[in-house]
Coordinates of C-alpha atoms in Angstrom, one line a residue:
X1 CA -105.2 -103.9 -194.2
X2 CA -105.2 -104.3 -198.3
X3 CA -106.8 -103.0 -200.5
X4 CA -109.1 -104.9 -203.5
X5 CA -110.0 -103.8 -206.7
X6 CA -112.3 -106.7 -208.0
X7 CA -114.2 -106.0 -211.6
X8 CA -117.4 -106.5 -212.2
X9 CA -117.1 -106.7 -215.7
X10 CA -117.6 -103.6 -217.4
X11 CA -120.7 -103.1 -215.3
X12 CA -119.5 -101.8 -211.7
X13 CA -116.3 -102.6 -209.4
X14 CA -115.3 -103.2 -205.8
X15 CA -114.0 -99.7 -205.0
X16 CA -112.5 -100.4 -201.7
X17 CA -113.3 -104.3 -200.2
X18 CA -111.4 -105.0 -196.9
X19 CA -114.3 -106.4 -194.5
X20 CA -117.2 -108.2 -194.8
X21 CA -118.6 -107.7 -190.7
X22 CA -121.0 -104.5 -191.3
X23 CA -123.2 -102.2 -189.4
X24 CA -124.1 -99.3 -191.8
X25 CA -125.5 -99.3 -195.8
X26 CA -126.8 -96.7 -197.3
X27 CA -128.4 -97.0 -200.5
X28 CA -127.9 -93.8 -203.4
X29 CA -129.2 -93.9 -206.8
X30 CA -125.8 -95.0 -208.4
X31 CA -123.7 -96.3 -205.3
X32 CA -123.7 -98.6 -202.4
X33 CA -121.7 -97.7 -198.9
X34 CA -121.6 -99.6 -196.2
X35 CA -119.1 -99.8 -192.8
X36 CA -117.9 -102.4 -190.9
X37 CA -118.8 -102.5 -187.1
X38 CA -115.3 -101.5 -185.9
X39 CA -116.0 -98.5 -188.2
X40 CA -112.2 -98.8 -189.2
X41 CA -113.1 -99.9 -193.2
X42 CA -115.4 -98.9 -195.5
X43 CA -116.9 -100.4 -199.2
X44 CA -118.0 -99.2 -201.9
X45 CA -119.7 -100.5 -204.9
X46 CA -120.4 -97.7 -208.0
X47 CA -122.9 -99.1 -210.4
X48 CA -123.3 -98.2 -214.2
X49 CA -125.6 -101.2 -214.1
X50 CA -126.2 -104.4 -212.1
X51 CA -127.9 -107.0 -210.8
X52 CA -129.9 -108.2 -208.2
X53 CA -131.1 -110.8 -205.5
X54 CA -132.1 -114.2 -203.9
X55 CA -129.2 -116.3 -202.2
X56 CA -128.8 -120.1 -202.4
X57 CA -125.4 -122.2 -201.4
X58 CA -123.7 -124.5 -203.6
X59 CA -120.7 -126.4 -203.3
X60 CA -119.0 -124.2 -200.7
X61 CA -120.2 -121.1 -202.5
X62 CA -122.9 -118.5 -202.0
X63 CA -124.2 -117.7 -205.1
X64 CA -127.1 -114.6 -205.5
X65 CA -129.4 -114.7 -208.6
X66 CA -131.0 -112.0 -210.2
X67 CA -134.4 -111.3 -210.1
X68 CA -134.5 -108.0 -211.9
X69 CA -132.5 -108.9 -214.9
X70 CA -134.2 -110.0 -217.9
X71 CA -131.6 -113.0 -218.1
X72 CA -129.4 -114.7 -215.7
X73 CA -127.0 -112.4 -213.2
X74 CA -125.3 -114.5 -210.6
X75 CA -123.0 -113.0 -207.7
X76 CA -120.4 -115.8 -206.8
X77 CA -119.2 -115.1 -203.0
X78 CA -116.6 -118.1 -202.5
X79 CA -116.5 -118.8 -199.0
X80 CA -113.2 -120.0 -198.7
X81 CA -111.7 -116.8 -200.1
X82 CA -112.8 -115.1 -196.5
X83 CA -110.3 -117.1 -195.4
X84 CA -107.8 -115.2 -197.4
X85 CA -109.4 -111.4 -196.3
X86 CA -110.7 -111.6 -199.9
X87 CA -113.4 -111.7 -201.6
X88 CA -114.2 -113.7 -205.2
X89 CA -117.0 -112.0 -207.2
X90 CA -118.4 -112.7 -210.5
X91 CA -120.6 -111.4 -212.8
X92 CA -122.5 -112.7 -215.6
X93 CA -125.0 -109.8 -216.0
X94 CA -126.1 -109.3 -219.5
X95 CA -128.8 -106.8 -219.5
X96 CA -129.1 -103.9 -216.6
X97 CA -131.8 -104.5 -214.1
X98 CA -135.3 -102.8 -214.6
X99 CA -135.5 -101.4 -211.0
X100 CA -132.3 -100.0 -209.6
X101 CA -133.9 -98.4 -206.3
X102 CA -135.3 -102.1 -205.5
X103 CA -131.7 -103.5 -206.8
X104 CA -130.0 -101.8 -204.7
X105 CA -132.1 -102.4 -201.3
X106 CA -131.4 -106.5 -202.5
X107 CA -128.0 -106.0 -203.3
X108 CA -127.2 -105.0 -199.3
X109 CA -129.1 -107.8 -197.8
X110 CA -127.2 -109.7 -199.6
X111 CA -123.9 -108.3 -198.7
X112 CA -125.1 -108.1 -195.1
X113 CA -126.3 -112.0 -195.3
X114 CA -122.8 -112.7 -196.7
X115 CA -121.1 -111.0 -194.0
X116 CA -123.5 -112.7 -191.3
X117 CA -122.1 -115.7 -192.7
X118 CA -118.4 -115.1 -192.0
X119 CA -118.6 -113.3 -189.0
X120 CA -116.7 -115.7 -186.4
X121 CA -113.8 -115.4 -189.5
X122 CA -114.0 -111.1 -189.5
X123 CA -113.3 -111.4 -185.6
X124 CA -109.5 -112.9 -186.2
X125 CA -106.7 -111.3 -187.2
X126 CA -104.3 -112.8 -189.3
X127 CA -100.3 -112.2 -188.3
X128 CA -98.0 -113.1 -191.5
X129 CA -94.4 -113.8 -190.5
X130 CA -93.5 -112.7 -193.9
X131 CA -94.3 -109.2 -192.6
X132 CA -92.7 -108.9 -189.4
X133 CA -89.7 -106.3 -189.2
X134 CA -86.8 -108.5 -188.6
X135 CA -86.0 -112.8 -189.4
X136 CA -88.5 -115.1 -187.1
X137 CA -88.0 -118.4 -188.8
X138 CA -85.8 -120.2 -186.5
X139 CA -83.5 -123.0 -188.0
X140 CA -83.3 -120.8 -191.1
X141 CA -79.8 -119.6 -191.4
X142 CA -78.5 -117.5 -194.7
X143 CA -80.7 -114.7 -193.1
X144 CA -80.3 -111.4 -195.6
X145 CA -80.4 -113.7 -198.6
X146 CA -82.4 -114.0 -201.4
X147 CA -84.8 -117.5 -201.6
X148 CA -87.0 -119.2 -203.4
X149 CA -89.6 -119.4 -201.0
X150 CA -89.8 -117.5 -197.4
X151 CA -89.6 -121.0 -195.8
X152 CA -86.9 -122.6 -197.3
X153 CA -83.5 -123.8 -195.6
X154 CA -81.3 -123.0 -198.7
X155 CA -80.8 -119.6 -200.2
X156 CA -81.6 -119.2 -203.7
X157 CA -77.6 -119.7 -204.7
X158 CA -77.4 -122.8 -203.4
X159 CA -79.9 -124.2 -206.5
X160 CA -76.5 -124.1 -208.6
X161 CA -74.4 -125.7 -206.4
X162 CA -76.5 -129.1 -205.1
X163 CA -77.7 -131.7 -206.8
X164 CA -81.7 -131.5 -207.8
X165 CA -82.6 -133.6 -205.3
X166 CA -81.0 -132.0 -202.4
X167 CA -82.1 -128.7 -203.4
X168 CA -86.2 -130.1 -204.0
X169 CA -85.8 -131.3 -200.1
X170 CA -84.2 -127.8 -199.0
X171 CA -87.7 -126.5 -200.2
X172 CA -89.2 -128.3 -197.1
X173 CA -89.0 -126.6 -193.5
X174 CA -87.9 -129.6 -191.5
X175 CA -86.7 -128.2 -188.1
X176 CA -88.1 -124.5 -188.8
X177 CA -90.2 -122.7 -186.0
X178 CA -91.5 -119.5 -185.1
X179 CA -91.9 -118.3 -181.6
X180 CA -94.6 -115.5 -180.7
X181 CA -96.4 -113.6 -177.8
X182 CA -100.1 -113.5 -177.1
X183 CA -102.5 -113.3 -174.6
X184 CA -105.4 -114.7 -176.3
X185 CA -107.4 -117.4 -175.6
X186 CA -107.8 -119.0 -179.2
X187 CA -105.0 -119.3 -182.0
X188 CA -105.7 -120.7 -185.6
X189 CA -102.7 -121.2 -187.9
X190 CA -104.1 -121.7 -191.7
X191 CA -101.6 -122.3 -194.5
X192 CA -101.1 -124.0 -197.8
X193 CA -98.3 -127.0 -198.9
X194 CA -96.7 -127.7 -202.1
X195 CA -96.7 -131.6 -202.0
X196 CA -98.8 -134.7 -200.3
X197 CA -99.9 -134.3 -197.5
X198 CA -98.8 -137.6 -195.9
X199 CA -96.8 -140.5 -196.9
X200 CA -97.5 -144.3 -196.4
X201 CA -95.2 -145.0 -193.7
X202 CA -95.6 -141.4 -192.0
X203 CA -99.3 -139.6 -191.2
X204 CA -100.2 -135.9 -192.3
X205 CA -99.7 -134.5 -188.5
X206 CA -95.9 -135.0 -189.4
X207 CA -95.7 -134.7 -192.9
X208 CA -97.9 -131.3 -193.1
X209 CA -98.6 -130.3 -189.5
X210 CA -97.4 -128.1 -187.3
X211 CA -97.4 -128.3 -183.6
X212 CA -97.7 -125.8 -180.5
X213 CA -95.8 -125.6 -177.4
X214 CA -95.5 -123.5 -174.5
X215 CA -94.2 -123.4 -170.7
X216 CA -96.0 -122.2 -167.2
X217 CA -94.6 -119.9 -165.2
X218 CA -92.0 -122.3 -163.8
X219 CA -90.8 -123.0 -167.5
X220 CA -92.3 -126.7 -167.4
X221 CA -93.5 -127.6 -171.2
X222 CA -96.6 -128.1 -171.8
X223 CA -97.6 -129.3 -175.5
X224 CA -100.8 -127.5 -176.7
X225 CA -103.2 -130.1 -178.7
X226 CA -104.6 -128.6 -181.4
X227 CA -107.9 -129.6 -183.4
X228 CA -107.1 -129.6 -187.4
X229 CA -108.3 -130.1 -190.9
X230 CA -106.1 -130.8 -194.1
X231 CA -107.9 -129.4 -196.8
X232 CA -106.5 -127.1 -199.6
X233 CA -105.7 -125.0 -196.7
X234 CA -104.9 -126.6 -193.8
X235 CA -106.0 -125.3 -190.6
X236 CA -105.1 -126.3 -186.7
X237 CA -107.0 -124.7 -184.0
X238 CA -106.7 -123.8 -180.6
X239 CA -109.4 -122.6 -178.9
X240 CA -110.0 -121.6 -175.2
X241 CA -106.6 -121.7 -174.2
X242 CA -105.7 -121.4 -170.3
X243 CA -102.5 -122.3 -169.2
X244 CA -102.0 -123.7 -165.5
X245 CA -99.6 -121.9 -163.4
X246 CA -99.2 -118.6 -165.6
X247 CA -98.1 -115.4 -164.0
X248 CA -99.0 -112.9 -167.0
X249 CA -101.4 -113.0 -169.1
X250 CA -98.9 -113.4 -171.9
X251 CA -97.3 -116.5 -173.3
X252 CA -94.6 -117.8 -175.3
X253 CA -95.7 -120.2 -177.9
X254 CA -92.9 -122.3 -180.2
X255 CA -95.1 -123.7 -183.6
X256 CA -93.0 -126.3 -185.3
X257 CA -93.4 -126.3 -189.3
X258 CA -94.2 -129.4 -191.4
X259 CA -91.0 -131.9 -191.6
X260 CA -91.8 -133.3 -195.0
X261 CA -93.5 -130.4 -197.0
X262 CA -92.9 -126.8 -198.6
X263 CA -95.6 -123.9 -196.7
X264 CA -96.3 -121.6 -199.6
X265 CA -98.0 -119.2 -197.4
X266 CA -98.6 -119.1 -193.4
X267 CA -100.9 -117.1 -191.3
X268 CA -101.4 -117.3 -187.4
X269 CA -104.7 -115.5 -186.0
X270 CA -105.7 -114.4 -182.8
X271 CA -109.2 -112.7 -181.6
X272 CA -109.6 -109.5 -182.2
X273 CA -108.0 -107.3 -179.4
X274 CA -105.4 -110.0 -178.7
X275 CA -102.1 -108.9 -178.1
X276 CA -99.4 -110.2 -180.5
X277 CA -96.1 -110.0 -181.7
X278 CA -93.2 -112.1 -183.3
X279 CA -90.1 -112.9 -181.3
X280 CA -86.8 -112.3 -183.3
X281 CA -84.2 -115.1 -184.0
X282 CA -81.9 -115.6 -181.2
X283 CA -78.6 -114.2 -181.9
X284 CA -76.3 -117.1 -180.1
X285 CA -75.0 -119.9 -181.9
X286 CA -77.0 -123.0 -183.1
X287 CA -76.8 -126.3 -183.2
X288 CA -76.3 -127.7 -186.7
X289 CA -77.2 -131.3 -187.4
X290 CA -76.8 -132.8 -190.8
X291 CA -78.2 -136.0 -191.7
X292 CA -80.5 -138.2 -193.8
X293 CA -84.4 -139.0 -193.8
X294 CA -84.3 -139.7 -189.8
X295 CA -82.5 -135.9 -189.1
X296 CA -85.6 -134.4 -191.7
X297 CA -88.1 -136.0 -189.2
X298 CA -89.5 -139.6 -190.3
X299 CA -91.4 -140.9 -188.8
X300 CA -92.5 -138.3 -186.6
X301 CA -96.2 -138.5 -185.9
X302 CA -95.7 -134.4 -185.5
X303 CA -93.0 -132.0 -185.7
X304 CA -92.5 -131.5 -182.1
X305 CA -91.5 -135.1 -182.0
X306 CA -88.6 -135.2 -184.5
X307 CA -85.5 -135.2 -182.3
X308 CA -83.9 -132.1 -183.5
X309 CA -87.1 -130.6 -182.3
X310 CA -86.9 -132.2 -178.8
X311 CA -83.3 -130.9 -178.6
X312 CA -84.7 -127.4 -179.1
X313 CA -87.1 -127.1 -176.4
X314 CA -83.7 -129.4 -173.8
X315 CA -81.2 -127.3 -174.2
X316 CA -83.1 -123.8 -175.0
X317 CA -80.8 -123.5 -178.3
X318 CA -81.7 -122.5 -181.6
X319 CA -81.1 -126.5 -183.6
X320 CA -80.5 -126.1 -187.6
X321 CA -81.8 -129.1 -189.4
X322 CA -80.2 -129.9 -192.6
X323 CA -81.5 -133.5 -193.2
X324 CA -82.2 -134.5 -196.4
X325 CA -84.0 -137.8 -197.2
X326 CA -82.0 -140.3 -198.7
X327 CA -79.1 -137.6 -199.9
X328 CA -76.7 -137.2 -197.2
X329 CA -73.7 -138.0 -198.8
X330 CA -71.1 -136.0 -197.5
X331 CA -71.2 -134.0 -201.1
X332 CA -68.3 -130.8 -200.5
X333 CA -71.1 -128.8 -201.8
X334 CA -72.9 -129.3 -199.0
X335 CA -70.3 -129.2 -196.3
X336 CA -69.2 -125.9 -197.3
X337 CA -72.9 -124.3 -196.7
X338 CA -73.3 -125.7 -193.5
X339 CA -69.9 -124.6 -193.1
X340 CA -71.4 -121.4 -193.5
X341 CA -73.3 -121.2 -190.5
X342 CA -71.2 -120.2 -187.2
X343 CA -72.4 -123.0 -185.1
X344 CA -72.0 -123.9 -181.3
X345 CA -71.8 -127.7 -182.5
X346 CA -71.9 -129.8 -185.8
X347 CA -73.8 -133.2 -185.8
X348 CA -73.0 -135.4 -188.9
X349 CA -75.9 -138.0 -189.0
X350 CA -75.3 -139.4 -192.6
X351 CA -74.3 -143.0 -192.0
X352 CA -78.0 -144.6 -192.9
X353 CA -77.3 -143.0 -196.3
X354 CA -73.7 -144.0 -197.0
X355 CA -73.3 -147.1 -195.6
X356 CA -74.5 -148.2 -199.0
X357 CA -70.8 -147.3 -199.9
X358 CA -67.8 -149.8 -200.4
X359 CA -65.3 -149.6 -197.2
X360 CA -62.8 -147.4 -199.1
X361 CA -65.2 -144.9 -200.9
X362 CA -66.7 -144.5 -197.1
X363 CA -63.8 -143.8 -195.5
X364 CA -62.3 -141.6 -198.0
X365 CA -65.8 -139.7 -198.2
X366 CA -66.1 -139.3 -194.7
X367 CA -62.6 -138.4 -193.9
X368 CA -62.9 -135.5 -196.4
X369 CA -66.4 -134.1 -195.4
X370 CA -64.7 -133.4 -191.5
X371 CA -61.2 -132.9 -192.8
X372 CA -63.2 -129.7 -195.3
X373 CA -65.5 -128.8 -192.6
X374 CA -62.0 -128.7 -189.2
X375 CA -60.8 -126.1 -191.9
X376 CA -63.6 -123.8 -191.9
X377 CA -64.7 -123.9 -188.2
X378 CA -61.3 -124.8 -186.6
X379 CA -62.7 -124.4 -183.2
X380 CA -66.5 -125.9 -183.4
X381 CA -66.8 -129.0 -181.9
X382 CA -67.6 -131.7 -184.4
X383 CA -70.0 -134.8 -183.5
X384 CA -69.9 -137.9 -185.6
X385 CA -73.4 -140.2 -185.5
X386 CA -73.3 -143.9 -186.3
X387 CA -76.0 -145.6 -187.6
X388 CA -78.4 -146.2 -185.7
X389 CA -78.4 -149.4 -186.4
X390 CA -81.3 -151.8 -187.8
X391 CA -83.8 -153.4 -185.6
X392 CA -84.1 -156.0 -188.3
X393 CA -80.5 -156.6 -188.7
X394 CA -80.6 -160.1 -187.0
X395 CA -82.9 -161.2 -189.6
X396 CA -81.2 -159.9 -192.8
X397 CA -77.9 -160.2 -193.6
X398 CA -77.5 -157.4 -196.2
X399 CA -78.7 -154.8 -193.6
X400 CA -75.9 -156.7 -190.8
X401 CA -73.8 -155.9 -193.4
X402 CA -74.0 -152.5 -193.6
X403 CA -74.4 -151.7 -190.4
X404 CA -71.6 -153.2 -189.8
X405 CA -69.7 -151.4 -192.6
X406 CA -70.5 -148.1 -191.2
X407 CA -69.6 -149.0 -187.5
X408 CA -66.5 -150.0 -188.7
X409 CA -65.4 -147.4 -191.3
X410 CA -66.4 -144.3 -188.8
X411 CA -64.4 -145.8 -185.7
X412 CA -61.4 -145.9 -187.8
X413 CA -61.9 -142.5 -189.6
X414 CA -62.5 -140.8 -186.1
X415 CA -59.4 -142.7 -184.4
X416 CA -57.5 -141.7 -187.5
X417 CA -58.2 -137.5 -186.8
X418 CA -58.2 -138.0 -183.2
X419 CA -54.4 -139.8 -183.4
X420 CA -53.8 -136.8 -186.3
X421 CA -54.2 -134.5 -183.4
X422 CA -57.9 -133.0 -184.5
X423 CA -59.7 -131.6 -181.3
X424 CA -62.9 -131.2 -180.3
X425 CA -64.1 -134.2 -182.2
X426 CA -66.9 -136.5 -180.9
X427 CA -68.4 -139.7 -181.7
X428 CA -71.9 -141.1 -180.8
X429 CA -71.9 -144.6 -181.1
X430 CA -75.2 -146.9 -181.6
X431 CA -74.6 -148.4 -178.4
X432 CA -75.5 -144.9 -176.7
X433 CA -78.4 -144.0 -179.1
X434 CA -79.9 -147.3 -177.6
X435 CA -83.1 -146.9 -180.5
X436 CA -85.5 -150.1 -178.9
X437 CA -86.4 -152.9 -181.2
X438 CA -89.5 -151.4 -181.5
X439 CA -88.8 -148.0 -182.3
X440 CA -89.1 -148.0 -185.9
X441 CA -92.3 -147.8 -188.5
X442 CA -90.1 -149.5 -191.3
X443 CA -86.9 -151.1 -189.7
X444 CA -85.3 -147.9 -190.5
X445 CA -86.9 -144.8 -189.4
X446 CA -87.9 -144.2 -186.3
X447 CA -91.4 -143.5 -184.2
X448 CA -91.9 -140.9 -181.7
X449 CA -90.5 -143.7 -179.3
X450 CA -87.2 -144.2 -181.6
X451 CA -87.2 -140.6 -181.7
X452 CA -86.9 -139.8 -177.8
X453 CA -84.0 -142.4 -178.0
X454 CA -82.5 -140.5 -180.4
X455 CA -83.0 -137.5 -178.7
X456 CA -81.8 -138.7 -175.4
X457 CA -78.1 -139.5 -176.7
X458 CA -77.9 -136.4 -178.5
X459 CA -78.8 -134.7 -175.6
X460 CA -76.5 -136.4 -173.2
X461 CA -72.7 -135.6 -175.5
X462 CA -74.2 -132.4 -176.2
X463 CA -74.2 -131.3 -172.7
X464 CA -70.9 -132.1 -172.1
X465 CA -69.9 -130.7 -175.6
X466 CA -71.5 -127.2 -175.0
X467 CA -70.7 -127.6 -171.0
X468 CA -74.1 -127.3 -170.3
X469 CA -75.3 -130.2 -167.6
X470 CA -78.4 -130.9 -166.1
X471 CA -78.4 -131.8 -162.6
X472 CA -80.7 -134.5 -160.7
X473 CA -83.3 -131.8 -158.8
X474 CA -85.2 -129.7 -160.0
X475 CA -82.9 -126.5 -158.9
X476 CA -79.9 -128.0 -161.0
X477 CA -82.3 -128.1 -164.2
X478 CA -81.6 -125.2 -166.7
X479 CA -85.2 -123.7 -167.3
X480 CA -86.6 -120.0 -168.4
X481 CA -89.6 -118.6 -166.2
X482 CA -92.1 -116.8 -166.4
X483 CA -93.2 -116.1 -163.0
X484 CA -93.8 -112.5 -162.9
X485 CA -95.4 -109.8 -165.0
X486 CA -92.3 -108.7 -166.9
X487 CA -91.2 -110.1 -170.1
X488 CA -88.6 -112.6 -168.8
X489 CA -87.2 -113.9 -171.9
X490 CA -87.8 -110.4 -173.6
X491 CA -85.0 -109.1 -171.1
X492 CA -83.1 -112.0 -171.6
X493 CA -82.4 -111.5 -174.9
X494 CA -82.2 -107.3 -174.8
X495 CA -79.4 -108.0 -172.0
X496 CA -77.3 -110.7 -174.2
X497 CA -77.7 -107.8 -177.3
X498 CA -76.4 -105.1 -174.7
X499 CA -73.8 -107.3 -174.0
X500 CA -72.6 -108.7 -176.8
X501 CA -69.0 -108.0 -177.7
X502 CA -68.5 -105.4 -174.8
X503 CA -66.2 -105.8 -171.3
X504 CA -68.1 -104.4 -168.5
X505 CA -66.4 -103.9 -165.2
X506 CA -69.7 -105.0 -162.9
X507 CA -71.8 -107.4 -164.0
X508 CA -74.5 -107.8 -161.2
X509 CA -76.7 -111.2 -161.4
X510 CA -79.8 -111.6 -159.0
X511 CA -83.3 -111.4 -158.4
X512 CA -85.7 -108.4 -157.9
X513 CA -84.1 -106.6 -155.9
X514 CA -80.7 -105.8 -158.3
X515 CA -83.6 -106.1 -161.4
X516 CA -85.1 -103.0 -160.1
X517 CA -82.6 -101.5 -158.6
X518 CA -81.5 -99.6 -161.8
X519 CA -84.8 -98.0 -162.2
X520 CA -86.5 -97.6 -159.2
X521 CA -83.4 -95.9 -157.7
X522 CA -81.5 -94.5 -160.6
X523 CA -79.8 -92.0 -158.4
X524 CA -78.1 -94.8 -155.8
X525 CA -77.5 -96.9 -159.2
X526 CA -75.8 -94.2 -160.6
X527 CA -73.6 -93.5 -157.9
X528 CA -72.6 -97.3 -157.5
X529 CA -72.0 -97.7 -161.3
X530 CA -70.1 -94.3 -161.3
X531 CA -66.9 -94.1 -163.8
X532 CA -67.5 -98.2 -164.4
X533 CA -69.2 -99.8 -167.1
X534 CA -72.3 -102.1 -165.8
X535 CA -74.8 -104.5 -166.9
X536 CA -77.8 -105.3 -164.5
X537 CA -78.5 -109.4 -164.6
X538 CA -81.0 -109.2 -161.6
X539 CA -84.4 -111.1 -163.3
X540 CA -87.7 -110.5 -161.1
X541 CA -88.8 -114.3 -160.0
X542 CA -85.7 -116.1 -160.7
X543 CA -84.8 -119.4 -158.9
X544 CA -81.2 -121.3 -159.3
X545 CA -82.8 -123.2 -162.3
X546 CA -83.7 -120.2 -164.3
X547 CA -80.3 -118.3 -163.2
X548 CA -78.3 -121.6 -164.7
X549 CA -80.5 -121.1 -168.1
X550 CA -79.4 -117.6 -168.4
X551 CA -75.8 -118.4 -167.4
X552 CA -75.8 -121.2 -170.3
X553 CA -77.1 -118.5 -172.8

């Protein structure tokens, strides 16, 4: 816990402030000590001279007036700094008070009525991503790198290299997520933005939220509703939490970041005696889409609800969202940082930004943005988006126009590198994205119901891209689990570690049986691994379903 030194003005100071929940004061002729009730922390306040009592609330604030001073003494406790394990005091003493025994006495009720006041806030404790060991922003690449801001997409090189405008959006933590374990029963998130919190055409949940998911046992997922406030901090809660079909008392919680704003700061807290701890980035490849406004999100009415979100929680891989409102033009700069990233696929979703172009300056654009990206990642397959096409193309010309520019441009540019002989290249036309008539806010960006459209296609080439396919029962559908009182996913991603990069001569997939093997019996495990190099796949619970997951990661 920190440690504040708050002056007093030249009259007293905080010695040590990190609670506000007490038990004990005791009262000596100079000092005031008092403990919290956990008896873990411990205040002090030394006096050379002070002031005194009488409490009274005021815009937020709880403000304590003096009535041992000769003139005005007020105490300013700002409620909203308990928010931030801090405390905000002022003084404006001028003249020492004329009883310090009595002062004192009235100086700890008031610190005890303060801390009555924020006691359901001293019972959480705050977990800061910032501080956790190892990366747990996933759909942050660059990992290692210097930035601007914890959140943001873009390392701090890249400011140099992009145009303003693509580097302002970088700032904001489209597709970004962090994934944690808990057992407790209520979760608050609290955090601050840099910009607006909602736009016209696009509500705060999506612009500033962020959203919770989890999974039961059987790895179903189940979206967790949260109650929230958008205030200078915003705040979602989620209180008395009990999740059907669980098997542990611990769960695996995905919270999507705002789509259209910059977190400055982000806190998660649990009760007190919760248990809690980050989950690391995965170390398998991502998917990387690149694209315009509909790729950031709009018009999500939440973050779980932008597509590259709902590809995240399909196909279990990490998704890497480089969408930039209204900027995806195919700049080299660009290409060569998502480039950067060693991806499992490529999605280029920029057509609703260039179609704008003539025919020529398109096609030359385009056919340089793969050609530069083939020469970096030789072997990654490639996916090329068309528009999606405008709903209210049959009543405007100019926007048939374009749409029908972009169709036209990117079917010749991609039958130009497939007939060149490039590989591995894909093309989603707007036939397949299928986005309803009434799946936009605007004509142009989608709703949550454009967005499952969306979502859908993607999902569909992407399977066959990453040979990954989902069957029609519920055995043939890739899923984790969570179904008995290990950490499922925990092994899951300490065996891919183990095996990363190294031959084994037995590797042994099952259930319980082979999972516990190894330890139960190390002696009959030695002797059947003996002189051969082994890696035990046997998972406690597993089903087909969740045995398919583990094969496709």
């Amino acid at each position: 816990m920190p440690t504040f030194a708050i002056p007093f003005g030249k009259y007293a100071e905080i010695a040590q402030l990190v609670e506000h929940n007490l038990a004990k004061v005791r009262v000596a002729s100079s000092s005031l000590v008092f403990r919290s009730k956990t008896g873990h922390l411990r205040m002090t306040l030394n006096f050379e001279k002070s002031f005194g009592s009488r409490i009274f609330t005021r815009r937020g604030s709880i403000i304590c007036q003096s009535s041992l001073c000769t003139r005005s003494a007020f105490l300013f406790y700002d409620i909203s700094s308990i928010r931030k394990n801090s405390v905000t005091l002022v003084s404006t003493l001028t003249k020492a008070p004329t009883d310090m025994k009595r002062f004192l006495r009235e100086i700890a009720v008031i610190i005890i009525a303060i801390a009555a006041s924020s006691g359901a806030t001293a019972q959480t404790k705050w977990h800061n991503p910032e501080n956790a060991p190892f990366p747990v922003i996933q759909g942050q690449k660059y990992q290692g790198e210097e930035r601007e801001g914890f959140y943001n997409r873009f390392p701090a090189r890249a400011k140099d290299k992009v145009r303003k405008s693509v580097w302002n959006l970088s700032r904001q933590n489209a597709g970004e997520s962090i994934v944690f374990m808990t057992d407790a029963k209520n979760i608050t998130v609290r955090y601050t933005v840099a910009l607006r919190h909602a736009m016209p055409h696009m509500p705060s949940t999506g612009v500033s939220g962020v959203d919770l998911y989890t999974t039961d046992g059987d790895g179903n997922e189940i979206w967790v509703a949260g109650k929230y406030s958008f205030k200078d901090t915003v705040t979602f809660r989620y209180n008395d939490i009990d999740i059907v079909n669980k098997a542990r008392k611990y769960h695996r919680y995905t919270l999507y970041l705002p789509l259209y704003n910059e977190l400055k700061w982000l806190e998660i807290g649990t009760e007190e005696g919760a248990a809690f701890r980050f989950e690391p980035t995965p170390s398998s490849k991502p998917i990387v889409a690149y694209g315009t406004s509909i790729c950031q999100g709009a018009c999500a009415s939440r973050p779980g609800m932008a597509w590259t979100n709902m590809l995240q929680r399909r196909l279990g891989h990490e998704v890497v969202n480089i969408g930039f409102s209204g900027n995806a033009m195919l700049e080299a700069p660009v290409i060569d940082l998502v480039a950067e990233i060693d991806a499992a696929a490529y999605i280029i979703d920029a057509m609703p930004n260039t179609c704008a172009m003539e025919a020529e300056q398109l096609r030359d654009t385009l056919t340089k943005a793969v050609r530069q990206l083939r020469e970096k990642r030789p072997d990654a397959p490639i996916i090329l988006a068309d528009h999606l096409g405008y709903p209210d193309g049959k009543a405007f010309k100019v926007r048939r126009d374009r749409t029908n520019n972009a169709w036209t441009v990117q079917k010749e540019v991609y039958d130009m590198l497939k007939n060149e002989g490039m590989d591995k290249l894909y093309h989603i036309t707007h036939e397949e994205i299928a986005l309803p008539q009434d799946g936009t806010v605007d004509g142009t960006h989608p709703t949550d119901y454009g967005m499952i459209a969306y979502a859908d296609a993607y999902e569909k080439v992407l399977r066959e891209v990453l040979n990954t396919p989902k069957g029609k029962t519920l055995i043939t559908t890739p899923v984790t689990q969570q179904r008995d009182s290990y950490d499922w996913m925990a092994r899951h991603i300490n065996n891919v570690a183990a095996g990363n990069g190294k031959h084994f001569r037995r590797v042994i997939i099952g259930d319980s049986i082979i999972h516990f093997w190894e330890w139960r019996q190390p002696q009959s495990w030695k002797k059947f691994t003996a002189n051969r190099t082994a890696l035990n796949l046997g998972y406690g619970g597993d089903r087909t379903q969740h045995l398919f997951w583990r094969i496709d990661h």
